[in-house]
Tab-separated table of C-alpha atoms and ligand atoms in Angstrom:
chain	number	residue	atom	x	y	z
M	1	UNK	CA	4.890	24.383	10.385
M	2	UNK	CA	3.476	22.654	7.326
M	3	UNK	CA	0.546	21.257	9.254
M	4	UNK	CA	-0.304	24.641	10.781
M	5	UNK	CA	-0.076	26.340	7.402
M	6	UNK	CA	-2.317	23.773	5.769
M	7	UNK	CA	-4.934	24.255	8.499
M	8	UNK	CA	-4.905	28.038	7.999
M	9	UNK	CA	-4.971	27.728	4.204
M	10	UNK	CA	-7.916	25.334	4.221
M	11	UNK	CA	-9.791	27.571	6.672
M	12	UNK	CA	-9.455	30.452	4.200
M	13	UNK	CA	-9.816	28.558	0.943
M	14	UNK	CA	-13.050	30.271	-0.048
M	15	UNK	CA	-12.294	33.664	1.507
M	16	UNK	CA	-13.028	36.555	-0.866
M	17	UNK	CA	-9.947	38.647	-1.546
M	18	UNK	CA	-10.005	42.295	-2.496
M	19	UNK	CA	-6.494	43.197	-3.549
M	20	UNK	CA	-6.150	46.742	-2.219
M	21	UNK	CA	-7.882	46.015	1.091
M	22	UNK	CA	-5.796	42.887	1.594
M	23	UNK	CA	-2.665	44.990	1.101
M	24	UNK	CA	-3.689	47.570	3.671
M	25	UNK	CA	-5.187	45.230	6.251
M	26	UNK	CA	-4.090	41.679	6.996
M	27	UNK	CA	-6.054	39.276	9.146
M	28	UNK	CA	-4.401	37.218	11.908
M	29	UNK	CA	-4.526	34.185	9.631
M	30	UNK	CA	-2.787	36.029	6.791
M	31	UNK	CA	-0.056	37.301	9.112
M	32	UNK	CA	0.487	33.870	10.638
M	33	UNK	CA	0.576	32.120	7.263
M	34	UNK	CA	3.089	34.676	5.963
M	35	UNK	CA	5.293	33.950	8.959
M	36	UNK	CA	4.965	30.182	8.491
M	37	UNK	CA	5.721	30.455	4.751
M	38	UNK	CA	8.804	32.478	5.595
M	39	UNK	CA	9.858	29.798	8.126
M	40	UNK	CA	9.495	27.081	5.474
M	41	UNK	CA	11.382	29.216	2.954
M	42	UNK	CA	14.262	29.753	5.432
M	43	UNK	CA	14.332	26.034	6.130
M	44	UNK	CA	14.680	25.231	2.410
M	45	UNK	CA	17.372	27.903	1.947
M	46	UNK	CA	19.371	26.385	4.820
M	47	UNK	CA	19.239	22.930	3.224
M	48	UNK	CA	20.323	24.363	-0.150
M	49	UNK	CA	23.154	26.302	1.492
M	50	UNK	CA	24.347	23.135	3.261
M	51	UNK	CA	24.576	21.345	-0.122
M	52	UNK	CA	26.532	24.231	-1.608
M	53	UNK	CA	28.863	24.404	1.407
M	54	UNK	CA	29.677	20.704	1.126
M	55	UNK	CA	31.049	21.331	-2.363
M	56	UNK	CA	32.789	24.598	-1.415
M	57	UNK	CA	34.458	22.891	1.602
M	58	UNK	CA	35.367	19.897	-0.585
M	59	UNK	CA	33.385	17.456	1.575
M	60	UNK	CA	31.589	16.409	-1.631
M	61	UNK	CA	32.632	16.697	-5.254
M	62	UNK	CA	29.163	17.355	-6.668
M	63	UNK	CA	25.805	18.710	-5.561
M	64	UNK	CA	24.415	15.166	-5.857
M	65	UNK	CA	22.095	13.260	-8.175
M	66	UNK	CA	18.973	13.421	-6.051
M	67	UNK	CA	16.188	15.909	-6.777
M	68	UNK	CA	17.740	18.656	-4.636
M	69	UNK	CA	21.132	18.039	-6.250
M	70	UNK	CA	19.623	18.431	-9.726
M	71	UNK	CA	17.970	21.696	-8.717
M	72	UNK	CA	21.177	23.079	-7.174
M	73	UNK	CA	23.051	22.026	-10.319
M	74	UNK	CA	20.515	23.882	-12.456
M	75	UNK	CA	20.924	26.956	-10.223
M	76	UNK	CA	24.685	26.876	-10.928
M	77	UNK	CA	24.288	26.157	-14.664
M	78	UNK	CA	27.037	27.925	-16.600
M	79	UNK	CA	24.538	28.763	-19.362
M	80	UNK	CA	22.636	31.780	-18.146
M	81	UNK	CA	19.604	30.895	-20.281
M	82	UNK	CA	19.215	27.524	-18.587
M	83	UNK	CA	19.992	28.735	-15.094
M	84	UNK	CA	17.317	28.292	-12.450
M	85	UNK	CA	16.540	31.302	-10.257
M	86	UNK	CA	16.938	30.835	-6.496
M	87	UNK	CA	13.278	31.832	-6.173
M	88	UNK	CA	12.251	28.978	-8.506
M	89	UNK	CA	14.532	26.518	-6.744
M	90	UNK	CA	12.908	27.317	-3.407
M	91	UNK	CA	9.448	27.125	-4.977
M	92	UNK	CA	10.148	23.676	-6.456
M	93	UNK	CA	11.331	22.430	-3.048
M	94	UNK	CA	8.247	23.878	-1.376
M	95	UNK	CA	5.954	22.227	-3.951
M	96	UNK	CA	7.515	18.824	-3.364
M	97	UNK	CA	7.539	19.329	0.390
M	98	UNK	CA	3.855	20.274	0.397
M	99	UNK	CA	2.731	17.759	-2.224
M	100	UNK	CA	4.844	14.884	-1.016
M	101	UNK	CA	4.922	14.938	2.755
M	102	UNK	CA	1.444	15.481	4.108
M	103	UNK	CA	-0.212	13.298	1.464
M	104	UNK	CA	1.786	10.137	2.156
M	105	UNK	CA	1.642	10.843	5.901
M	106	UNK	CA	-2.143	10.917	5.947
M	107	UNK	CA	-2.509	7.973	3.588
M	108	UNK	CA	-0.276	5.873	5.849
M	109	UNK	CA	-2.155	6.999	8.938
M	110	UNK	CA	-5.517	6.030	7.405
M	111	UNK	CA	-4.244	2.648	6.246
M	112	UNK	CA	-2.877	1.874	9.710
M	113	UNK	CA	-6.272	2.836	11.130
M	114	UNK	CA	-8.167	0.678	8.605
M	115	UNK	CA	-5.928	-2.335	9.202
M	116	UNK	CA	-6.285	-1.872	12.954
M	117	UNK	CA	-10.070	-2.275	12.703
M	118	UNK	CA	-10.057	-4.860	9.907
M	119	UNK	CA	-7.909	-7.573	11.422
M	120	UNK	CA	-8.728	-9.988	8.580
M	121	UNK	CA	-7.195	-7.656	5.986
M	122	UNK	CA	-4.263	-6.922	8.272
M	123	UNK	CA	-3.593	-10.673	8.490
M	124	UNK	CA	-3.971	-11.147	4.708
M	125	UNK	CA	-1.568	-8.287	4.037
M	126	UNK	CA	0.963	-9.618	6.573
M	127	UNK	CA	0.804	-13.120	5.090
M	128	UNK	CA	1.509	-11.684	1.650
M	129	UNK	CA	4.408	-9.560	2.905
M	130	UNK	CA	6.024	-12.515	4.727
M	131	UNK	CA	5.502	-14.757	1.699
M	132	UNK	CA	7.230	-12.277	-0.586
M	133	UNK	CA	9.910	-10.733	1.625
M	134	UNK	CA	10.135	-13.107	4.576
M	135	UNK	CA	11.935	-11.013	7.210
M	136	UNK	CA	14.119	-9.231	4.689
M	137	UNK	CA	14.070	-5.538	3.767
M	138	UNK	CA	11.455	-5.065	0.988
M	139	UNK	CA	12.976	-4.827	-2.499
M	140	UNK	CA	11.625	-3.325	-5.699
M	141	UNK	CA	11.057	-6.686	-7.390
M	142	UNK	CA	8.790	-7.856	-4.575
M	143	UNK	CA	6.857	-4.572	-4.522
M	144	UNK	CA	5.113	-5.347	-7.815
M	145	UNK	CA	3.914	-8.668	-6.374
M	146	UNK	CA	2.043	-7.077	-3.438
M	147	UNK	CA	-1.470	-7.593	-4.819
M	148	UNK	CA	-3.429	-7.536	-1.536
M	149	UNK	CA	-1.543	-4.491	-0.325
M	150	UNK	CA	-2.234	-2.664	-3.597
M	151	UNK	CA	-5.961	-3.351	-3.154
M	152	UNK	CA	-5.795	-2.037	0.428
M	153	UNK	CA	-3.985	1.125	-0.701
M	154	UNK	CA	-6.557	1.825	-3.444
M	155	UNK	CA	-9.457	1.297	-1.049
M	156	UNK	CA	-7.850	3.590	1.546
M	157	UNK	CA	-7.299	6.206	-1.184
M	158	UNK	CA	-10.943	5.875	-2.162
M	159	UNK	CA	-12.253	6.295	1.382
M	160	UNK	CA	-9.748	8.843	2.725
M	161	UNK	CA	-7.832	10.035	-0.381
M	162	UNK	CA	-5.538	12.760	0.988
M	163	UNK	CA	-6.057	15.771	-1.319
M	164	UNK	CA	-9.302	17.473	-0.540
M	165	UNK	CA	-10.227	18.187	-4.171
M	166	UNK	CA	-8.603	19.151	-7.456
M	167	UNK	CA	-8.446	22.904	-8.090
M	168	UNK	CA	-9.156	23.951	-11.679
M	169	UNK	CA	-9.748	27.232	-13.517
M	170	UNK	CA	-12.544	27.352	-16.059
M	171	UNK	CA	-10.989	28.861	-19.193
M	172	UNK	CA	-14.163	29.018	-21.302
M	173	UNK	CA	-17.861	28.742	-20.536
M	174	UNK	CA	-18.897	25.103	-20.229
M	175	UNK	CA	-22.118	23.282	-19.522
M	176	UNK	CA	-21.841	20.588	-16.863
M	177	UNK	CA	-25.172	18.768	-16.665
M	178	UNK	CA	-27.633	21.429	-15.488
M	179	UNK	CA	-24.856	23.833	-14.505
M	180	UNK	CA	-23.308	26.500	-16.669
M	181	UNK	CA	-19.780	27.354	-15.542
M	182	UNK	CA	-18.722	30.827	-16.701
M	183	UNK	CA	-15.169	31.448	-17.876
M	184	UNK	CA	-12.457	32.568	-15.413
M	185	UNK	CA	-13.867	31.066	-12.244
M	186	UNK	CA	-11.954	28.724	-9.957
M	187	UNK	CA	-13.570	25.462	-9.007
M	188	UNK	CA	-12.647	22.613	-6.709
M	189	UNK	CA	-13.459	19.204	-8.148
M	190	UNK	CA	-14.197	17.107	-5.092
M	191	UNK	CA	-12.695	13.787	-6.069
M	192	UNK	CA	-13.616	12.499	-2.625
M	193	UNK	CA	-17.298	12.983	-3.544
M	194	UNK	CA	-16.786	10.913	-6.694
M	195	UNK	CA	-15.122	8.249	-4.556
M	196	UNK	CA	-18.196	8.155	-2.295
M	197	UNK	CA	-20.846	8.122	-5.010
M	198	UNK	CA	-23.193	5.163	-4.361
M	199	UNK	CA	-24.239	5.137	-8.045
M	200	UNK	CA	-20.703	4.262	-8.930
M	201	UNK	CA	-19.597	2.156	-5.963
M	202	UNK	CA	-22.865	0.665	-4.679
M	203	UNK	CA	-24.772	0.933	-1.400
M	204	UNK	CA	-21.746	-0.305	0.547
M	205	UNK	CA	-19.808	2.754	-0.663
M	206	UNK	CA	-18.801	3.732	2.889
M	207	UNK	CA	-17.452	0.310	3.788
M	208	UNK	CA	-13.810	-0.727	3.589
M	209	UNK	CA	-13.846	-3.446	0.938
M	210	UNK	CA	-10.481	-3.785	-0.780
M	211	UNK	CA	-11.894	-6.676	-2.803
M	212	UNK	CA	-13.511	-4.028	-5.056
M	213	UNK	CA	-10.063	-3.641	-6.592
M	214	UNK	CA	-9.298	-7.356	-6.914
M	215	UNK	CA	-9.300	-7.084	-10.692
M	216	UNK	CA	-7.744	-3.639	-10.947
M	217	UNK	CA	-9.004	-0.071	-11.122
M	218	UNK	CA	-10.594	-0.302	-14.581
M	219	UNK	CA	-12.831	-3.190	-13.547
M	220	UNK	CA	-13.669	-1.594	-10.165
M	221	UNK	CA	-14.803	1.609	-11.872
M	222	UNK	CA	-16.553	-0.091	-14.760
M	223	UNK	CA	-13.992	1.502	-17.089
M	224	UNK	CA	-14.923	5.018	-15.982
M	225	UNK	CA	-11.567	6.839	-15.703
M	226	UNK	CA	-13.026	9.800	-13.782
M	227	UNK	CA	-14.583	7.667	-11.032
M	228	UNK	CA	-11.342	7.010	-9.177
M	229	UNK	CA	-8.748	9.763	-9.341
M	230	UNK	CA	-6.895	10.052	-6.014
M	231	UNK	CA	-3.817	11.296	-7.898
M	232	UNK	CA	-5.754	13.686	-10.124
M	233	UNK	CA	-6.429	13.515	-13.821
M	234	UNK	CA	-4.927	14.880	-17.013
M	235	UNK	CA	-1.556	16.407	-17.838
M	236	UNK	CA	-1.141	17.938	-14.352
M	237	UNK	CA	-1.783	14.767	-12.414
M	238	UNK	CA	0.481	13.777	-9.542
M	239	UNK	CA	4.116	13.365	-10.608
M	240	UNK	CA	4.846	11.594	-7.332
M	241	UNK	CA	2.221	8.860	-7.805
M	242	UNK	CA	4.587	5.913	-8.306
M	243	UNK	CA	6.997	7.191	-5.685
M	244	UNK	CA	4.163	7.630	-3.163
M	245	UNK	CA	2.793	4.140	-3.820
M	246	UNK	CA	6.253	2.618	-3.473
M	247	UNK	CA	6.950	4.574	-0.277
M	248	UNK	CA	3.631	3.458	1.218
M	249	UNK	CA	4.262	-0.184	0.324
M	250	UNK	CA	7.747	-0.151	1.854
M	251	UNK	CA	6.626	1.435	5.129
M	252	UNK	CA	3.571	-0.818	5.475
M	253	UNK	CA	5.560	-3.956	4.686
M	254	UNK	CA	8.117	-3.058	7.341
M	255	UNK	CA	5.414	-2.376	9.943
M	256	UNK	CA	3.532	-5.596	9.144
M	257	UNK	CA	6.745	-7.637	9.334
M	258	UNK	CA	7.312	-6.438	12.895
M	259	UNK	CA	4.018	-5.580	14.618
M	260	UNK	CA	0.358	-6.388	14.961
M	261	UNK	CA	-1.805	-3.271	14.982
M	262	UNK	CA	-4.948	-2.708	17.018
M	263	UNK	CA	-6.955	0.433	17.676
M	264	UNK	CA	-6.515	2.194	20.988
M	265	UNK	CA	-9.742	2.720	22.992
M	266	UNK	CA	-8.799	6.421	23.175
M	267	UNK	CA	-9.224	6.879	19.396
M	268	UNK	CA	-11.979	9.274	18.305
M	269	UNK	CA	-12.975	9.103	14.642
M	270	UNK	CA	-13.048	12.562	13.097
M	271	UNK	CA	-11.692	12.914	9.554
M	272	UNK	CA	-11.335	16.580	8.739
M	273	UNK	CA	-10.727	18.195	5.345
M	274	UNK	CA	-7.692	20.421	5.634
M	275	UNK	CA	-5.625	20.574	2.421
M	276	UNK	CA	-5.482	16.808	2.915
M	277	UNK	CA	-8.082	14.714	4.731
M	278	UNK	CA	-6.625	14.257	8.205
M	279	UNK	CA	-7.593	12.535	11.438
M	280	UNK	CA	-8.460	15.546	13.590
M	281	UNK	CA	-7.253	13.988	16.848
M	282	UNK	CA	-4.536	11.783	15.361
M	283	UNK	CA	-4.710	8.005	15.189
M	284	UNK	CA	-3.888	6.121	18.346
M	285	UNK	CA	-3.011	2.471	17.815
M	286	UNK	CA	-1.422	-0.260	19.885
M	287	UNK	CA	1.552	-1.966	18.258
M	288	UNK	CA	2.527	-5.391	19.553
M	289	UNK	CA	5.894	-6.762	18.583
M	290	UNK	CA	5.878	-10.014	16.638
M	291	UNK	CA	9.274	-10.681	18.200
M	292	UNK	CA	10.697	-10.461	14.762
M	293	UNK	CA	13.713	-8.187	14.314
M	294	UNK	CA	13.314	-7.972	10.555
G	1	HEM	C1	-0.679	9.438	-1.323
G	1	HEM	C2	0.120	10.286	-1.855
G	1	HEM	C3	-0.247	11.339	-2.854
G	1	HEM	C4	-1.472	11.686	-3.354
G	1	HEM	C5	-2.826	11.062	-3.043
G	1	HEM	C6	-1.243	12.771	-4.293
G	1	HEM	C7	-2.237	13.393	-5.021
G	1	HEM	C8	-2.027	14.463	-5.852
G	1	HEM	C9	-3.070	15.175	-6.549
G	1	HEM	C10	-4.558	14.858	-6.473
G	1	HEM	C11	-2.487	16.160	-7.268
G	1	HEM	C12	-3.198	17.181	-8.169
G	1	HEM	C13	-3.343	16.557	-9.526
G	1	HEM	C14	-4.317	17.279	-10.415
G	1	HEM	O1	-4.597	18.462	-10.176
G	1	HEM	O2	-4.823	16.648	-11.375
G	1	HEM	C15	-1.058	16.090	-7.031
G	1	HEM	C16	-0.125	16.935	-7.589
G	1	HEM	C17	1.217	16.857	-7.340
G	1	HEM	N1	1.873	15.918	-6.579
G	1	HEM	FE1	1.001	14.412	-5.545
G	1	HEM	N2	0.094	13.060	-4.336
G	1	HEM	C18	0.737	12.202	-3.479
G	1	HEM	C19	2.090	12.149	-3.230
G	1	HEM	C20	3.039	12.908	-3.846
G	1	HEM	C21	4.471	12.789	-3.652
G	1	HEM	C22	5.135	11.771	-2.724
G	1	HEM	C23	5.061	13.750	-4.404
G	1	HEM	C24	6.506	14.095	-4.580
G	1	HEM	C25	7.511	13.385	-4.191
G	1	HEM	C26	4.002	14.470	-5.089
G	1	HEM	C27	4.219	15.523	-5.940
G	1	HEM	C28	3.210	16.203	-6.590
G	1	HEM	C29	3.449	17.387	-7.404
G	1	HEM	C30	4.802	18.058	-7.665
G	1	HEM	C31	2.208	17.796	-7.886
G	1	HEM	C32	1.902	18.986	-8.783
G	1	HEM	C33	1.946	18.507	-10.210
G	1	HEM	C34	1.646	19.637	-11.168
G	1	HEM	O3	1.006	20.617	-10.805
G	1	HEM	O4	2.066	19.499	-12.327
G	1	HEM	N3	2.798	13.932	-4.730
G	1	HEM	N4	-0.805	15.050	-6.163
């Protein structure tokens, strides 16, 4: 559902909307995306209802301390002024579902692809993982020691950073180089273009070279904060950044502990900018067991 919706949304990103006409006549895409949004909404409502039922049926004595639990708690707040509306609760869940699922999914897919074709980096990353975790489940202490993997993640974010641009509204007229941006227009800052700028990254900008990040982001970007912003910039940057990095490190460590990865001959390279940058035909890899039941 989410994938379909993101394809439709990205197809219509720059569609001109005329309010009255859009109310009277809806295109196939609009109708389908309304139906998909409703499906996602129903899905969220069901999950919320299940949480509430567990408390009502005394299977649990609280709504829980996870993010959903906190939202359901806020929805039941005894103080009316602090109470969250059901509409807002559903919206928060949708935001996290949209922002958190597809992004990490595509990042992981691209890293698996990159490691499949760069066997030397795959081996380096595996050596590091085994050195730090052996065959054990990755723990938070070890995560901060994964230097090679961090470099690989940054380089994958640079080459295939999931969000296809940062949407911003221009609140007052500004001059950007030779351009004058009038107030009240919406723009999409293509961070992926910044990440592929040869002036910043050099002539090998399109190559996978995690060593760029060997001494951290500041050094790699020559202390230019805007040059590398896969998680956005400013007060509205990604709240899930640390969580996403941690999630990616855990999953990759567990894959590298168990399997070698090589690219399937059926793979066709075609990155496509939906809401996130996705492999149009998926990523087909061959996993070979290391005979290690970590
Ligand atoms: C590789 C993974 C991810 C990438 C590359 C990513 C990137 C981004 C970017 C570029 C933005 C917009 C920031 C801006 O406009 O300046 C954003 C916003 C956001 N992200 Fe992420 N994200 C990732 C994972 C996650 C995860 C796992 C979660 C939640 C668990 C999450 C939650 C959010 C939320 C809630 C926002 C909106 C923040 C706001 O508007 O205040 N993201 N993310």
